[in-house]
Amino acid sequence: MRVGAVVLAAGGSSRLGRPKQLLVHEGRTLVRRAAEAAVAAGCEPVVVVLGAHGEAVAAELSGLPVRTVDNPEWQLGMGRSLRVGVRALPEVEAVLVLLCDQLRVDAAHLRALVDTFARTHAPIVASGYEGARGVPALFSRALLPELEALEADQGARKVIVRDASRVVEVPLPGGGEDVDTAADLSRLST
């Protein structure tokens, strides 16, 4: 079973004021951590969608078996990056969508999503945290057109919440911890 991954790393980090993809946590930049986790989870290929600060973010991925693609419309929103990432994949059974700023995501959690998909064949395997379901999430090939059809300002959660009956949840304690502001950044050093 071939599962690809799309790492969304195109954003401009406007609330933070500097590229969050390049922040260092546990000795590695956030974008490298996310890409390494996807690779370690057995995803192939791993596509990293770039936009703002594209060259600097791409440089952080040096030596990893990942493919980078540029989203020239990154300012329009996450939905455009999802479309670019999904279209860059060859034929896969499923795609794992992840962000680079969720601090609790690691290869073990991504493997759990892939293993749950292999066991259940659910159309969506989503991470559960803070009473909701979200990314990282795995989508079967049949749902890729729904991801591609998202409006520019919509994320994958829109597809996840559309029909709860097609979703299997894998708990992700602390999954809501991400980096959007300077206050969030201060948590990185604690």
PDB file of C-alpha atoms in Angstrom:
ATOM      1  CA  MET A   1       0.000   0.000   0.000  1.00  0.00           C
ATOM      2  CA  ARG A   2       1.481   3.299  -1.096  1.00  0.00           C
ATOM      3  CA  VAL A   3       0.742   6.307   1.120  1.00  0.00           C
ATOM      4  CA  GLY A   4       2.065   9.690   0.080  1.00  0.00           C
ATOM      5  CA  ALA A   5       2.405  12.693   2.350  1.00  0.00           C
ATOM      6  CA  VAL A   6       1.818  16.383   1.788  1.00  0.00           C
ATOM      7  CA  VAL A   7       3.579  18.694   4.244  1.00  0.00           C
ATOM      8  CA  LEU A   8       2.091  22.181   4.144  1.00  0.00           C
ATOM      9  CA  ALA A   9       4.923  24.688   4.628  1.00  0.00           C
ATOM     10  CA  ALA A  10       3.952  27.594   2.382  1.00  0.00           C
ATOM     11  CA  GLY A  11       2.520  30.105   4.840  1.00  0.00           C
ATOM     12  CA  GLY A  12       3.894  33.562   5.509  1.00  0.00           C
ATOM     13  CA  SER A  13       3.661  33.328   9.337  1.00  0.00           C
ATOM     14  CA  SER A  14       2.098  36.785   9.485  1.00  0.00           C
ATOM     15  CA  ARG A  15       1.000  36.483  13.120  1.00  0.00           C
ATOM     16  CA  LEU A  16       4.468  35.377  14.199  1.00  0.00           C
ATOM     17  CA  GLY A  17       6.399  37.917  12.150  1.00  0.00           C
ATOM     18  CA  ARG A  18       9.051  35.479  10.950  1.00  0.00           C
ATOM     19  CA  PRO A  19       8.977  32.126   9.142  1.00  0.00           C
ATOM     20  CA  LYS A  20       7.717  29.528  11.601  1.00  0.00           C
ATOM     21  CA  GLN A  21       8.918  26.758   9.271  1.00  0.00           C
ATOM     22  CA  LEU A  22      12.480  27.770  10.209  1.00  0.00           C
ATOM     23  CA  LEU A  23      12.000  27.888  13.988  1.00  0.00           C
ATOM     24  CA  VAL A  24      14.107  25.341  15.839  1.00  0.00           C
ATOM     25  CA  HIS A  25      12.494  22.855  18.230  1.00  0.00           C
ATOM     26  CA  GLU A  26      14.411  19.952  19.748  1.00  0.00           C
ATOM     27  CA  GLY A  27      17.436  20.771  17.596  1.00  0.00           C
ATOM     28  CA  ARG A  28      15.696  20.814  14.207  1.00  0.00           C
ATOM     29  CA  THR A  29      13.612  23.297  12.260  1.00  0.00           C
ATOM     30  CA  LEU A  30       9.881  22.702  12.305  1.00  0.00           C
ATOM     31  CA  VAL A  31       9.759  21.952   8.584  1.00  0.00           C
ATOM     32  CA  ARG A  32      12.573  19.419   8.820  1.00  0.00           C
ATOM     33  CA  ARG A  33      10.936  17.732  11.833  1.00  0.00           C
ATOM     34  CA  ALA A  34       7.662  17.332   9.916  1.00  0.00           C
ATOM     35  CA  ALA A  35       9.329  16.027   6.752  1.00  0.00           C
ATOM     36  CA  GLU A  36      11.523  13.591   8.703  1.00  0.00           C
ATOM     37  CA  ALA A  37       8.484  12.286  10.589  1.00  0.00           C
ATOM     38  CA  ALA A  38       6.625  11.642   7.322  1.00  0.00           C
ATOM     39  CA  VAL A  39       9.621   9.835   5.847  1.00  0.00           C
ATOM     40  CA  ALA A  40      10.149   7.790   9.030  1.00  0.00           C
ATOM     41  CA  ALA A  41       6.472   6.821   9.006  1.00  0.00           C
ATOM     42  CA  GLY A  42       7.017   5.156   5.630  1.00  0.00           C
ATOM     43  CA  CYS A  43       5.232   7.707   3.462  1.00  0.00           C
ATOM     44  CA  GLU A  44       6.432   7.793  -0.127  1.00  0.00           C
ATOM     45  CA  PRO A  45       6.597  10.165  -1.763  1.00  0.00           C
ATOM     46  CA  VAL A  46       6.751  13.048   0.685  1.00  0.00           C
ATOM     47  CA  VAL A  47       5.833  16.347  -0.981  1.00  0.00           C
ATOM     48  CA  VAL A  48       6.580  19.604   0.832  1.00  0.00           C
ATOM     49  CA  VAL A  49       4.589  22.578  -0.432  1.00  0.00           C
ATOM     50  CA  LEU A  50       6.582  25.811  -0.386  1.00  0.00           C
ATOM     51  CA  GLY A  51       5.523  29.418  -0.787  1.00  0.00           C
ATOM     52  CA  ALA A  52       6.721  32.266   1.416  1.00  0.00           C
ATOM     53  CA  HIS A  53      10.440  31.983   2.189  1.00  0.00           C
ATOM     54  CA  GLY A  54      10.571  29.072  -0.256  1.00  0.00           C
ATOM     55  CA  GLU A  55      14.316  28.993  -0.844  1.00  0.00           C
ATOM     56  CA  ALA A  56      15.195  29.121   2.851  1.00  0.00           C
ATOM     57  CA  VAL A  57      12.613  26.453   3.712  1.00  0.00           C
ATOM     58  CA  ALA A  58      13.802  24.206   0.863  1.00  0.00           C
ATOM     59  CA  ALA A  59      17.380  24.517   2.116  1.00  0.00           C
ATOM     60  CA  GLU A  60      16.256  23.029   5.443  1.00  0.00           C
ATOM     61  CA  LEU A  61      15.195  19.862   3.650  1.00  0.00           C
ATOM     62  CA  SER A  62      18.602  19.188   2.113  1.00  0.00           C
ATOM     63  CA  GLY A  63      19.503  15.514   2.136  1.00  0.00           C
ATOM     64  CA  LEU A  64      15.980  14.265   2.803  1.00  0.00           C
ATOM     65  CA  PRO A  65      14.154  12.046   0.293  1.00  0.00           C
ATOM     66  CA  VAL A  66      11.394  14.596  -0.256  1.00  0.00           C
ATOM     67  CA  ARG A  67      10.101  16.547  -3.220  1.00  0.00           C
ATOM     68  CA  THR A  68       9.380  20.247  -2.950  1.00  0.00           C
ATOM     69  CA  VAL A  69       6.734  22.016  -4.995  1.00  0.00           C
ATOM     70  CA  ASP A  70       6.062  25.727  -5.133  1.00  0.00           C
ATOM     71  CA  ASN A  71       2.642  27.224  -4.550  1.00  0.00           C
ATOM     72  CA  PRO A  72       2.703  30.616  -6.283  1.00  0.00           C
ATOM     73  CA  GLU A  73      -0.710  31.388  -4.756  1.00  0.00           C
ATOM     74  CA  TRP A  74       0.252  30.637  -1.154  1.00  0.00           C
ATOM     75  CA  GLN A  75      -1.151  33.996   0.019  1.00  0.00           C
ATOM     76  CA  LEU A  76      -4.673  32.857  -0.915  1.00  0.00           C
ATOM     77  CA  GLY A  77      -4.736  30.188   1.789  1.00  0.00           C
ATOM     78  CA  MET A  78      -4.158  26.602   2.779  1.00  0.00           C
ATOM     79  CA  GLY A  79      -6.648  25.215   0.278  1.00  0.00           C
ATOM     80  CA  ARG A  80      -4.380  26.257  -2.591  1.00  0.00           C
ATOM     81  CA  SER A  81      -1.398  24.542  -0.971  1.00  0.00           C
ATOM     82  CA  LEU A  82      -3.421  21.359  -0.514  1.00  0.00           C
ATOM     83  CA  ARG A  83      -4.373  21.415  -4.182  1.00  0.00           C
ATOM     84  CA  VAL A  84      -0.756  21.933  -5.284  1.00  0.00           C
ATOM     85  CA  GLY A  85       0.471  19.149  -2.984  1.00  0.00           C
ATOM     86  CA  VAL A  86      -2.174  16.602  -3.958  1.00  0.00           C
ATOM     87  CA  ARG A  87      -1.653  17.261  -7.663  1.00  0.00           C
ATOM     88  CA  ALA A  88       2.093  16.711  -7.251  1.00  0.00           C
ATOM     89  CA  LEU A  89       1.575  13.154  -6.029  1.00  0.00           C
ATOM     90  CA  PRO A  90       1.746  10.129  -8.287  1.00  0.00           C
ATOM     91  CA  GLU A  91      -0.971   7.519  -7.875  1.00  0.00           C
ATOM     92  CA  VAL A  92      -1.203   6.572  -4.202  1.00  0.00           C
ATOM     93  CA  GLU A  93      -3.702   4.641  -2.094  1.00  0.00           C
ATOM     94  CA  ALA A  94      -3.942   7.513   0.369  1.00  0.00           C
ATOM     95  CA  VAL A  95      -2.364  10.823   1.283  1.00  0.00           C
ATOM     96  CA  LEU A  96      -1.313  11.968   4.715  1.00  0.00           C
ATOM     97  CA  VAL A  97      -1.715  15.726   5.180  1.00  0.00           C
ATOM     98  CA  LEU A  98       0.319  17.438   7.878  1.00  0.00           C
ATOM     99  CA  LEU A  99       1.469  20.840   8.985  1.00  0.00           C
ATOM    100  CA  CYS A 100       4.941  21.726  10.161  1.00  0.00           C
ATOM    101  CA  ASP A 101       3.950  23.548  13.348  1.00  0.00           C
ATOM    102  CA  GLN A 102       2.185  20.888  15.427  1.00  0.00           C
ATOM    103  CA  LEU A 103       4.745  20.162  18.125  1.00  0.00           C
ATOM    104  CA  ARG A 104       3.296  16.831  19.326  1.00  0.00           C
ATOM    105  CA  VAL A 105       3.318  15.166  15.924  1.00  0.00           C
ATOM    106  CA  ASP A 106       6.022  12.548  15.483  1.00  0.00           C
ATOM    107  CA  ALA A 107       6.708   9.532  13.284  1.00  0.00           C
ATOM    108  CA  ALA A 108       4.964   7.181  15.741  1.00  0.00           C
ATOM    109  CA  HIS A 109       1.706   9.112  15.483  1.00  0.00           C
ATOM    110  CA  LEU A 110       1.920   9.276  11.688  1.00  0.00           C
ATOM    111  CA  ARG A 111       2.585   5.509  11.587  1.00  0.00           C
ATOM    112  CA  ALA A 112      -0.492   4.997  13.781  1.00  0.00           C
ATOM    113  CA  LEU A 113      -2.592   6.890  11.228  1.00  0.00           C
ATOM    114  CA  VAL A 114      -1.207   4.777   8.363  1.00  0.00           C
ATOM    115  CA  ASP A 115      -1.639   1.526  10.315  1.00  0.00           C
ATOM    116  CA  THR A 116      -5.226   2.454  11.210  1.00  0.00           C
ATOM    117  CA  PHE A 117      -5.980   3.107   7.556  1.00  0.00           C
ATOM    118  CA  ALA A 118      -4.450  -0.229   6.534  1.00  0.00           C
ATOM    119  CA  ARG A 119      -6.518  -2.036   9.178  1.00  0.00           C
ATOM    120  CA  THR A 120      -9.868  -0.236   8.757  1.00  0.00           C
ATOM    121  CA  HIS A 121      -9.815   1.031   5.160  1.00  0.00           C
ATOM    122  CA  ALA A 122     -11.677   4.094   6.471  1.00  0.00           C
ATOM    123  CA  PRO A 123     -11.939   6.930   3.954  1.00  0.00           C
ATOM    124  CA  ILE A 124     -10.417   9.310   6.532  1.00  0.00           C
ATOM    125  CA  VAL A 125      -8.174   8.664   9.519  1.00  0.00           C
ATOM    126  CA  ALA A 126      -7.892  11.883  11.502  1.00  0.00           C
ATOM    127  CA  SER A 127      -6.067  12.988  14.627  1.00  0.00           C
ATOM    128  CA  GLY A 128      -8.311  13.664  17.598  1.00  0.00           C
ATOM    129  CA  TYR A 129      -7.483  16.480  20.009  1.00  0.00           C
ATOM    130  CA  GLU A 130      -9.252  19.187  22.003  1.00  0.00           C
ATOM    131  CA  GLY A 131     -12.642  17.647  21.247  1.00  0.00           C
ATOM    132  CA  ALA A 132     -12.199  17.876  17.480  1.00  0.00           C
ATOM    133  CA  ARG A 133     -10.744  15.955  14.570  1.00  0.00           C
ATOM    134  CA  GLY A 134      -8.043  17.454  12.407  1.00  0.00           C
ATOM    135  CA  VAL A 135      -4.659  17.085  10.805  1.00  0.00           C
ATOM    136  CA  PRO A 136      -2.471  15.222  10.583  1.00  0.00           C
ATOM    137  CA  ALA A 137      -5.036  13.179   8.744  1.00  0.00           C
ATOM    138  CA  LEU A 138      -4.969  10.506   6.107  1.00  0.00           C
ATOM    139  CA  PHE A 139      -7.385  10.600   3.166  1.00  0.00           C
ATOM    140  CA  SER A 140      -8.097   7.690   0.841  1.00  0.00           C
ATOM    141  CA  ARG A 141      -7.503   8.167  -2.864  1.00  0.00           C
ATOM    142  CA  ALA A 142     -11.270   8.448  -3.443  1.00  0.00           C
ATOM    143  CA  LEU A 143     -11.344  11.684  -1.424  1.00  0.00           C
ATOM    144  CA  LEU A 144      -8.481  13.462  -3.174  1.00  0.00           C
ATOM    145  CA  PRO A 145     -10.910  15.337  -5.467  1.00  0.00           C
ATOM    146  CA  GLU A 146     -12.571  16.770  -2.339  1.00  0.00           C
ATOM    147  CA  LEU A 147      -9.223  18.079  -1.104  1.00  0.00           C
ATOM    148  CA  GLU A 148      -8.470  19.581  -4.506  1.00  0.00           C
ATOM    149  CA  ALA A 149     -11.896  21.257  -4.609  1.00  0.00           C
ATOM    150  CA  LEU A 150     -11.485  23.159  -1.326  1.00  0.00           C
ATOM    151  CA  GLU A 151     -11.783  26.930  -1.469  1.00  0.00           C
ATOM    152  CA  ALA A 152      -8.465  28.753  -1.133  1.00  0.00           C
ATOM    153  CA  ASP A 153      -9.098  29.706   2.493  1.00  0.00           C
ATOM    154  CA  GLN A 154     -10.247  26.239   3.612  1.00  0.00           C
ATOM    155  CA  GLY A 155      -8.139  23.515   5.160  1.00  0.00           C
ATOM    156  CA  ALA A 156      -8.483  19.730   5.247  1.00  0.00           C
ATOM    157  CA  ARG A 157     -10.712  19.918   8.330  1.00  0.00           C
ATOM    158  CA  LYS A 158     -13.553  20.966   6.010  1.00  0.00           C
ATOM    159  CA  VAL A 159     -13.380  17.513   4.374  1.00  0.00           C
ATOM    160  CA  ILE A 160     -12.983  15.769   7.741  1.00  0.00           C
ATOM    161  CA  VAL A 161     -16.144  17.274   9.259  1.00  0.00           C
ATOM    162  CA  ARG A 162     -18.303  16.822   6.146  1.00  0.00           C
ATOM    163  CA  ASP A 163     -19.403  13.295   7.134  1.00  0.00           C
ATOM    164  CA  ALA A 164     -18.421  11.877  10.528  1.00  0.00           C
ATOM    165  CA  SER A 165     -19.387   8.340   9.473  1.00  0.00           C
ATOM    166  CA  ARG A 166     -16.374   8.076   7.184  1.00  0.00           C
ATOM    167  CA  VAL A 167     -13.815   9.127   9.827  1.00  0.00           C
ATOM    168  CA  VAL A 168     -11.789   6.975  12.205  1.00  0.00           C
ATOM    169  CA  GLU A 169     -10.003   8.904  14.937  1.00  0.00           C
ATOM    170  CA  VAL A 170      -6.526   8.356  16.391  1.00  0.00           C
ATOM    171  CA  PRO A 171      -5.933  10.339  19.607  1.00  0.00           C
ATOM    172  CA  LEU A 172      -3.152  12.922  19.551  1.00  0.00           C
ATOM    173  CA  PRO A 173      -2.647  14.326  23.059  1.00  0.00           C
ATOM    174  CA  GLY A 174      -1.539  17.952  22.778  1.00  0.00           C
ATOM    175  CA  GLY A 175      -2.346  18.022  19.060  1.00  0.00           C
ATOM    176  CA  GLY A 176      -3.685  21.538  19.291  1.00  0.00           C
ATOM    177  CA  GLU A 177      -0.308  22.899  20.337  1.00  0.00           C
ATOM    178  CA  ASP A 178       0.993  24.793  17.341  1.00  0.00           C
ATOM    179  CA  VAL A 179       3.019  27.916  16.666  1.00  0.00           C
ATOM    180  CA  ASP A 180       1.158  30.993  15.487  1.00  0.00           C
ATOM    181  CA  THR A 181       2.241  33.813  17.795  1.00  0.00           C
ATOM    182  CA  ALA A 182       5.185  35.021  19.840  1.00  0.00           C
ATOM    183  CA  ALA A 183       3.522  33.515  22.937  1.00  0.00           C
ATOM    184  CA  ASP A 184       3.438  30.143  21.211  1.00  0.00           C
ATOM    185  CA  LEU A 185       7.083  30.585  20.279  1.00  0.00           C
ATOM    186  CA  SER A 186       8.052  31.041  23.915  1.00  0.00           C
ATOM    187  CA  ARG A 187       6.700  27.551  24.660  1.00  0.00           C
ATOM    188  CA  LEU A 188       9.305  26.068  22.332  1.00  0.00           C
ATOM    189  CA  SER A 189      12.091  26.755  24.775  1.00  0.00           C
ATOM    190  CA  THR A 190      10.299  25.256  27.794  1.00  0.00           C
TER     191      THR A 190
END
